[in-house]
Coordinates of C-alpha atoms in Angstrom, one line a residue:
M1 CA 97.4 64.7 -90.6
L2 CA 94.9 63.6 -93.2
M3 CA 94.1 59.9 -93.3
A4 CA 91.3 58.0 -95.1
A5 CA 90.1 54.6 -93.8
P6 CA 88.7 52.0 -96.2
G7 CA 85.2 52.9 -97.1
G8 CA 85.1 56.0 -94.8
P9 CA 85.4 59.7 -95.1
L10 CA 88.6 61.6 -94.8
E11 CA 89.4 62.4 -91.2
T12 CA 91.9 64.7 -89.6
F13 CA 93.8 63.5 -86.5
P14 CA 97.3 63.0 -85.3
L15 CA 98.9 59.7 -86.0
S16 CA 102.0 60.0 -83.9
T17 CA 103.4 62.2 -81.2
A18 CA 106.9 61.5 -82.4
D19 CA 107.4 65.1 -83.6
T20 CA 106.9 66.4 -80.1
D21 CA 110.3 67.5 -78.6
N22 CA 110.6 65.6 -75.3
T23 CA 114.3 66.1 -75.0
P24 CA 115.3 66.9 -71.4
Q25 CA 115.4 70.7 -70.9
C26 CA 119.0 70.6 -69.6
L27 CA 120.2 68.8 -72.7
N28 CA 118.3 71.2 -75.0
K29 CA 119.9 74.2 -73.2
A30 CA 123.4 72.7 -73.4
L31 CA 123.1 72.1 -77.1
E32 CA 121.3 75.3 -78.2
G33 CA 123.0 77.1 -81.0
L34 CA 124.2 73.9 -82.7
P35 CA 123.0 73.1 -86.2
P36 CA 120.1 70.6 -86.2
R37 CA 122.2 67.8 -87.6
W38 CA 124.8 68.1 -84.9
K39 CA 122.2 68.7 -82.2
N40 CA 120.5 65.4 -83.1
Y41 CA 123.9 63.7 -83.2
W42 CA 124.7 64.7 -79.6
I43 CA 121.2 63.9 -78.3
R44 CA 121.3 60.4 -79.9
G45 CA 124.8 59.9 -78.5
V46 CA 124.1 60.9 -74.9
L47 CA 120.8 58.9 -74.8
S48 CA 122.6 55.9 -76.4
L49 CA 125.3 56.0 -73.7
A50 CA 122.6 56.2 -71.1
M51 CA 120.8 53.2 -72.5
I52 CA 124.0 51.1 -72.8
S53 CA 124.8 51.9 -69.2
G54 CA 121.3 50.8 -68.2
F55 CA 121.8 47.6 -70.2
F56 CA 125.0 46.8 -68.3
L57 CA 123.2 47.4 -65.0
I58 CA 120.4 45.1 -65.9
I59 CA 122.9 42.3 -66.9
Y60 CA 124.5 42.7 -63.5
M61 CA 121.2 42.3 -61.7
G62 CA 120.8 38.8 -63.2
P63 CA 118.3 36.7 -65.2
V64 CA 115.1 37.6 -63.3
T65 CA 115.6 41.3 -64.0
L66 CA 116.4 40.5 -67.7
I67 CA 113.2 38.5 -68.1
L68 CA 111.2 41.4 -66.5
V69 CA 112.8 43.9 -68.8
V70 CA 112.0 41.7 -71.8
M71 CA 108.4 41.6 -70.7
T72 CA 108.3 45.3 -70.2
V73 CA 109.8 46.0 -73.6
Q74 CA 107.3 43.6 -75.2
I75 CA 104.3 45.2 -73.6
K76 CA 105.5 48.7 -74.7
C77 CA 106.2 47.6 -78.3
F78 CA 102.7 46.0 -78.5
Q79 CA 101.2 49.2 -77.1
E80 CA 102.9 51.4 -79.6
I81 CA 101.8 49.3 -82.6
I82 CA 98.2 48.9 -81.4
T83 CA 98.0 52.7 -80.6
I84 CA 98.9 53.4 -84.3
G85 CA 96.0 51.3 -85.4
Y86 CA 93.7 52.9 -82.8
R87 CA 94.6 56.4 -83.9
V88 CA 94.2 55.7 -87.5
Y89 CA 90.6 54.4 -87.1
H90 CA 89.7 56.3 -83.9
S91 CA 86.7 58.0 -85.5
Y92 CA 85.0 54.7 -86.0
D93 CA 85.0 53.9 -82.2
L94 CA 85.3 50.2 -82.8
P95 CA 83.6 48.1 -80.0
W96 CA 86.0 46.3 -77.7
F97 CA 89.0 46.8 -80.0
R98 CA 91.5 47.9 -77.3
T99 CA 90.0 45.6 -74.7
L100 CA 90.3 42.6 -76.9
S101 CA 93.8 43.5 -78.1
W102 CA 95.1 43.5 -74.5
Y103 CA 93.1 40.4 -73.7
F104 CA 94.8 38.5 -76.6
L105 CA 98.1 39.8 -75.4
I106 CA 97.5 38.3 -71.9
C107 CA 96.3 35.0 -73.4
V108 CA 99.4 34.6 -75.6
N109 CA 101.8 35.5 -72.8
Y110 CA 100.0 33.0 -70.5
F111 CA 100.6 30.3 -73.1
F112 CA 104.3 31.1 -73.8
Y113 CA 105.3 31.8 -70.2
G114 CA 103.4 28.7 -69.1
E115 CA 105.4 26.6 -71.5
T116 CA 108.6 28.1 -70.1
V117 CA 107.6 27.3 -66.6
A118 CA 106.8 23.7 -67.5
D119 CA 110.2 23.3 -69.3
Y120 CA 112.5 25.0 -66.9
F121 CA 110.8 24.9 -63.5
G122 CA 109.7 21.3 -63.3
A123 CA 111.0 20.8 -59.8
L124 CA 108.9 23.8 -58.6
V125 CA 105.8 22.6 -60.5
Q126 CA 106.2 19.1 -59.0
R127 CA 106.3 20.5 -55.5
E128 CA 103.3 22.8 -55.7
E129 CA 99.9 21.0 -56.3
P130 CA 98.1 24.0 -57.9
L131 CA 101.0 24.3 -60.4
Q132 CA 100.8 20.6 -61.2
F133 CA 97.1 21.2 -62.3
L134 CA 98.0 24.3 -64.4
A135 CA 101.0 22.5 -66.0
R136 CA 99.0 19.4 -66.8
Y137 CA 96.1 21.3 -68.5
H138 CA 98.1 24.3 -69.6
R139 CA 97.4 24.1 -73.3
F140 CA 93.8 23.4 -72.9
I141 CA 93.4 26.4 -70.5
S142 CA 95.3 28.6 -73.0
F143 CA 93.1 27.5 -75.9
A144 CA 89.9 28.1 -73.7
L145 CA 91.1 31.6 -72.9
Y146 CA 91.8 32.4 -76.6
L147 CA 88.5 30.9 -77.6
A148 CA 86.7 33.2 -75.1
G149 CA 88.4 36.2 -76.8
F150 CA 87.5 34.9 -80.2
C151 CA 83.8 34.6 -79.2
M152 CA 83.9 38.1 -77.7
F153 CA 85.2 39.4 -81.0
V154 CA 82.4 37.7 -83.0
L155 CA 79.8 39.1 -80.6
S156 CA 81.2 42.6 -81.0
L157 CA 80.8 42.6 -84.8
V158 CA 78.6 45.6 -85.9
K159 CA 77.0 45.5 -89.4
K160 CA 78.4 48.7 -90.8
H161 CA 82.0 48.0 -89.5
Y162 CA 82.5 44.3 -90.5
R163 CA 85.4 44.9 -92.8
L164 CA 87.2 47.3 -90.5
Q165 CA 86.7 45.1 -87.5
F166 CA 88.3 42.1 -89.3
Y167 CA 91.1 44.3 -90.4
M168 CA 91.9 45.3 -86.8
F169 CA 91.5 41.7 -85.7
A170 CA 94.3 40.8 -88.2
W171 CA 96.3 43.9 -87.1
T172 CA 96.2 42.6 -83.5
H173 CA 97.3 39.0 -84.4
V174 CA 100.1 40.1 -86.7
T175 CA 101.3 42.4 -83.8
L176 CA 101.2 39.4 -81.5
L177 CA 103.2 37.3 -83.9
I178 CA 105.9 40.0 -84.4
V179 CA 106.2 41.1 -80.8
V180 CA 105.2 38.4 -78.4
T181 CA 106.5 35.4 -80.2
Q182 CA 109.9 37.1 -80.8
S183 CA 110.2 38.2 -77.2
H184 CA 109.5 34.6 -76.1
L185 CA 112.4 33.5 -78.2
V186 CA 114.6 36.1 -76.5
I187 CA 113.9 34.5 -73.2
Q188 CA 114.5 31.0 -74.6
N189 CA 117.9 32.2 -75.8
L190 CA 118.6 33.6 -72.3
F191 CA 118.0 30.2 -70.7
E192 CA 120.6 28.6 -73.0
G193 CA 123.1 30.9 -71.4
M194 CA 123.3 34.7 -70.9
I195 CA 126.0 34.9 -73.6
W196 CA 123.3 33.9 -76.1
F197 CA 121.2 36.9 -74.9
I198 CA 124.0 39.5 -74.5
V199 CA 126.0 38.9 -77.7
P200 CA 123.2 39.1 -80.2
I201 CA 121.7 42.2 -78.6
S202 CA 125.1 43.8 -78.3
I203 CA 126.1 43.3 -81.9
V204 CA 122.8 44.7 -83.1
I205 CA 123.4 47.8 -81.0
C206 CA 127.0 48.0 -82.2
N207 CA 125.9 47.7 -85.8
D208 CA 123.3 50.4 -85.3
I209 CA 125.8 52.8 -83.8
M210 CA 128.7 52.1 -86.2
A211 CA 126.4 52.3 -89.3
Y212 CA 125.1 55.6 -88.0
L213 CA 128.7 57.0 -87.3
F214 CA 130.1 55.8 -90.7
G215 CA 127.1 57.2 -92.4
F216 CA 127.2 60.5 -90.5
F217 CA 130.8 61.2 -91.3
F218 CA 131.5 59.4 -94.6
G219 CA 128.0 58.6 -96.1
R220 CA 127.6 59.7 -99.7
T221 CA 125.8 56.8 -101.5
P222 CA 122.1 56.1 -100.6
L223 CA 121.4 52.5 -99.7
I224 CA 117.7 52.0 -99.9
K225 CA 114.8 54.3 -100.7
L226 CA 112.8 53.2 -97.7
S227 CA 115.4 54.8 -95.5
P228 CA 116.9 57.8 -97.3
K229 CA 119.5 58.4 -94.5
K230 CA 121.0 54.9 -94.8
T231 CA 124.1 54.8 -96.9
W232 CA 126.4 52.1 -98.4
E233 CA 129.3 53.6 -96.5
G234 CA 127.4 53.2 -93.2
F235 CA 126.3 49.7 -94.1
I236 CA 129.8 48.4 -95.0
G237 CA 131.5 50.2 -92.1
G238 CA 128.9 48.8 -89.7
F239 CA 129.5 45.3 -91.0
F240 CA 133.2 45.2 -90.5
S241 CA 133.0 47.0 -87.1
T242 CA 130.3 44.6 -85.9
V243 CA 132.3 41.5 -86.9
V244 CA 135.4 42.7 -85.0
F245 CA 133.3 43.8 -82.0
G246 CA 131.4 40.5 -81.8
F247 CA 134.6 38.5 -82.1
I248 CA 136.2 40.4 -79.2
L249 CA 133.0 40.4 -77.0
A250 CA 132.7 36.6 -77.6
Y251 CA 136.3 36.1 -76.3
L252 CA 135.7 38.2 -73.2
L253 CA 132.4 36.6 -72.2
S254 CA 133.5 33.0 -73.0
Q255 CA 135.9 33.1 -70.0
F256 CA 133.1 33.4 -67.4
Q257 CA 130.8 30.7 -66.1
Y258 CA 128.2 33.4 -65.3
F259 CA 127.7 34.1 -69.0
V260 CA 128.2 30.7 -70.6
C261 CA 126.2 28.3 -68.3
P262 CA 122.6 27.7 -69.0
V263 CA 120.3 29.4 -66.6
G264 CA 118.6 26.9 -64.4
F265 CA 116.3 26.8 -61.4
N266 CA 117.6 25.5 -58.1
S267 CA 114.7 24.0 -56.1
E268 CA 116.7 24.1 -52.9
T269 CA 117.4 27.8 -53.0
N270 CA 114.3 28.7 -55.0
G271 CA 116.5 30.8 -57.3
F272 CA 118.3 30.8 -60.6
T273 CA 121.7 29.3 -60.9
V274 CA 124.4 29.7 -63.6
E275 CA 126.9 27.0 -62.5
C276 CA 128.0 24.2 -64.8
E277 CA 130.9 22.6 -66.6
P278 CA 131.3 24.8 -69.7
S279 CA 130.4 23.1 -72.9
D280 CA 133.1 22.5 -75.6
I281 CA 132.2 25.7 -77.5
F282 CA 133.4 27.7 -74.5
V283 CA 136.7 25.8 -74.0
M284 CA 139.8 27.2 -75.6
Q285 CA 141.0 25.1 -78.6
E286 CA 143.9 25.2 -81.0
Y287 CA 143.2 25.7 -84.7
T288 CA 145.6 25.2 -87.6
L289 CA 145.5 28.2 -90.0
P290 CA 145.2 27.8 -93.8
T291 CA 148.5 27.8 -95.6
V292 CA 147.9 31.2 -97.2
V293 CA 147.4 32.8 -93.8
Q294 CA 150.4 31.0 -92.4
N295 CA 152.6 32.4 -95.1
T296 CA 151.2 35.9 -94.6
L297 CA 151.1 36.1 -90.8
R298 CA 153.9 33.6 -90.0
W299 CA 151.5 31.8 -87.6
K300 CA 150.8 28.1 -87.9
T301 CA 148.1 27.8 -85.2
V302 CA 145.8 30.1 -83.2
N303 CA 144.0 29.6 -79.9
L304 CA 140.3 30.5 -80.0
Y305 CA 137.1 29.7 -78.2
P306 CA 134.8 28.0 -80.7
F307 CA 132.1 30.5 -79.8
Q308 CA 134.2 33.2 -81.4
I309 CA 133.7 31.5 -84.7
H310 CA 130.0 31.3 -84.1
S311 CA 130.0 35.0 -83.3
I312 CA 131.2 35.7 -86.8
F313 CA 128.0 34.2 -88.2
L314 CA 125.9 36.0 -85.7
S315 CA 127.6 39.3 -86.4
S316 CA 127.3 38.8 -90.2
F317 CA 123.5 38.2 -89.8
A318 CA 123.2 41.2 -87.6
S319 CA 125.0 43.4 -90.1
L320 CA 123.7 42.1 -93.4
I321 CA 120.2 40.8 -92.7
G322 CA 119.3 42.4 -89.4
P323 CA 118.9 45.9 -90.9
F324 CA 116.1 44.6 -93.0
G325 CA 114.1 44.5 -89.8
G326 CA 114.6 48.3 -89.7
F327 CA 113.8 48.7 -93.3
F328 CA 110.5 46.7 -92.7
A329 CA 109.7 49.1 -89.9
S330 CA 110.5 52.1 -92.1
G331 CA 108.1 50.8 -94.7
F332 CA 105.4 50.4 -92.1
K333 CA 105.9 53.9 -90.8
R334 CA 105.9 55.4 -94.3
A335 CA 102.6 53.5 -95.0
F336 CA 101.0 55.5 -92.2
K337 CA 102.9 58.7 -92.7
I338 CA 104.6 58.7 -89.3
K339 CA 108.2 59.4 -88.4
D340 CA 108.5 57.1 -85.4
F341 CA 106.4 54.6 -83.5
A342 CA 106.3 56.9 -80.5
S343 CA 108.4 59.6 -78.8
T344 CA 109.5 57.6 -75.7
I345 CA 113.2 58.1 -76.2
P346 CA 114.4 61.6 -77.3
G347 CA 116.3 61.4 -80.6
H348 CA 115.4 57.7 -81.0
G349 CA 111.6 57.6 -81.2
G350 CA 109.7 54.7 -79.6
I351 CA 110.8 51.5 -78.0
M352 CA 109.8 49.7 -81.2
D353 CA 112.1 51.9 -83.2
R354 CA 115.0 50.6 -81.1
F355 CA 114.0 46.9 -81.2
D356 CA 112.9 46.5 -84.8
C357 CA 116.1 44.7 -85.7
Q358 CA 116.4 42.9 -82.3
Y359 CA 113.4 40.8 -82.8
L360 CA 114.7 39.5 -86.2
M361 CA 118.0 38.8 -84.5
A362 CA 116.3 36.9 -81.7
T363 CA 114.6 34.5 -84.1
F364 CA 117.9 33.9 -86.0
T365 CA 119.7 33.2 -82.8
H366 CA 117.1 30.7 -81.6
V367 CA 117.1 28.9 -84.9
Y368 CA 121.0 28.9 -84.9
I369 CA 121.1 27.4 -81.5
A370 CA 118.5 24.7 -82.4
S371 CA 120.3 23.9 -85.6
F372 CA 124.0 24.0 -84.8
I373 CA 124.5 24.2 -81.0
R374 CA 121.9 22.5 -78.8
G375 CA 122.2 18.9 -77.9
P376 CA 120.2 16.8 -75.4
N377 CA 119.7 18.8 -72.2
P378 CA 120.1 16.6 -69.1
S379 CA 118.5 19.2 -66.8
K380 CA 115.4 19.4 -68.9
V381 CA 115.1 15.6 -69.1
L382 CA 115.5 15.4 -65.4
Q383 CA 112.7 18.1 -64.9
Q384 CA 110.4 16.0 -67.1
L385 CA 111.2 12.8 -65.2
L386 CA 110.4 14.5 -61.9
M387 CA 106.9 15.2 -63.2
L388 CA 106.1 11.5 -63.9
Q389 CA 104.3 9.2 -61.5
P390 CA 106.5 7.2 -59.1
E391 CA 105.8 3.9 -60.9
Q392 CA 106.9 5.5 -64.2
Q393 CA 110.1 6.9 -62.7
L394 CA 110.9 3.4 -61.2
S395 CA 110.3 1.8 -64.6
I396 CA 112.7 4.3 -66.3
F397 CA 115.2 3.7 -63.5
H398 CA 115.3 -0.1 -64.1
T399 CA 115.5 0.4 -67.9
L400 CA 118.4 2.8 -67.6
H401 CA 120.1 0.6 -65.1
S402 CA 119.9 -2.4 -67.4
H403 CA 121.1 -0.4 -70.3
L404 CA 124.2 1.0 -68.5
R405 CA 125.0 -2.5 -67.2
D406 CA 124.8 -4.0 -70.7
R407 CA 127.2 -1.4 -71.9
G408 CA 129.7 -2.2 -69.1
M409 CA 129.3 1.1 -67.3
L410 CA 127.9 -0.6 -64.2
P411 CA 129.1 -3.9 -62.7
P412 CA 127.1 -7.1 -63.4
A413 CA 124.3 -8.0 -61.0
A414 CA 126.3 -10.9 -59.6
A415 CA 129.3 -8.7 -58.8
Q416 CA 127.0 -6.2 -57.1
A417 CA 125.5 -9.0 -54.9
E418 CA 128.9 -10.1 -53.7

C-alpha cells in the first residue's frame, strides 16, 4: 500500500491486516465451494451467533463481568485506532508516540473510573483510609498525571517532526474522546440498571443484523456512497424490525428486578446488588388508545410498561441515527485506504468495526436518561452524606428532622417527649 505523509516521501507499508483470512480452518473447509458472497454470509452468521451467545453468558455473569468486558473492548478499540496512526507514519519513528498514547489512556481511565468509584462506592471509600485520600484529591491527582504526560510530549518534540508530532498528539486525544469517554457512558448507563445497558446494545445488534439480511436478500437501491453495500431496503427493513424487537425485549426485561434495578454496592457483602422497588416506568400501566386505533382494532385500552414506550425512541435512534456512526467509521477507513480496523473477528473485521454504532448509542442513552428518566437518587445522596464529617452529618440530620416535622411527617417535639 502506498501512503504519503504530510511533507514526507512516499512510503510503502501495510496499513491493515484486515485482508488476511483468519477464518477458522474448520469453517473454511465446511464452506469451500460456495460462492464468495454466500461464504461471507455464512461466516458472518456463524460468528454473529457465537458473539450473541457470548453476550448472553456475560450478562448472566453479572455487572462486574460486564464492566471488565467494557474495559477490554475499550482498550482493544483504542489499540486498533492508534495502530492505524502508527502504521501510517511508522517510517518517521516518532519519539515516545506509542508510550505517550498508552500513558494518556491510563490517565483518562484513572479519572473516569475514579469518578465512578467516588459516586457509587462511597461506603467503601469511607471505610478505607487510603481510598479517602485518593477520593478527596482525585481530580488534582488526575490533572497532575495528565500534566506529566503533557510535559513529556513537549520534551519529546524534535525539530524536523514538529508538525507530525502535533498531528499524532491530536490523533491520540480524539481517539480518547471517541473511545474512552463513550465507554465510560456505557458503564454509567449500566449503573442505572442493566436494562439500560442490555436494550441499547441489543437493538443496535438487531438493527445491524436485520439491515444486513434485508439488504442481502432484497437490496437494490444504494443508500450512501461511503458504504456502497448499504441499501435503502436494508435501512428501512432494519428500522421496522428493530422497533418491534426493542418493544418485545423491553416487555420481557421489565418484568425482572435483576434487570430494572440500579446496580448498587452493598458494603456489608462487599458486592453489587440489584434489589429495589421498581420505579414507575417498570410498572405495568393502562393506556387509552386514540379513537382511530380504537375503531380499527376494537380495543379501548392497552396494558404496557412505560419503558416499552421509551424503547420505541431508543430503537428509532438506533435505526435512523445510529448507522451514521458506521458511516463515519467507513469514511475514516476510506481516508486511509483500509477495509477494516483490524482482523480480530473473521468476516467482521476489528472490534471497532463492531462497536462504531454502539458508542454513539451509548451517548444518546446517557443523555436520554439524564433528560427524561433520572430523578434524585437516594442511594447516591446517602453515599455522599457518608463521606461528610460527623459534625456535618449531625447538622444535616437536625435540619432534615426539623423539615419533616414542619411538614407533619414527624410528630411534634412535645408529643415525642410525652
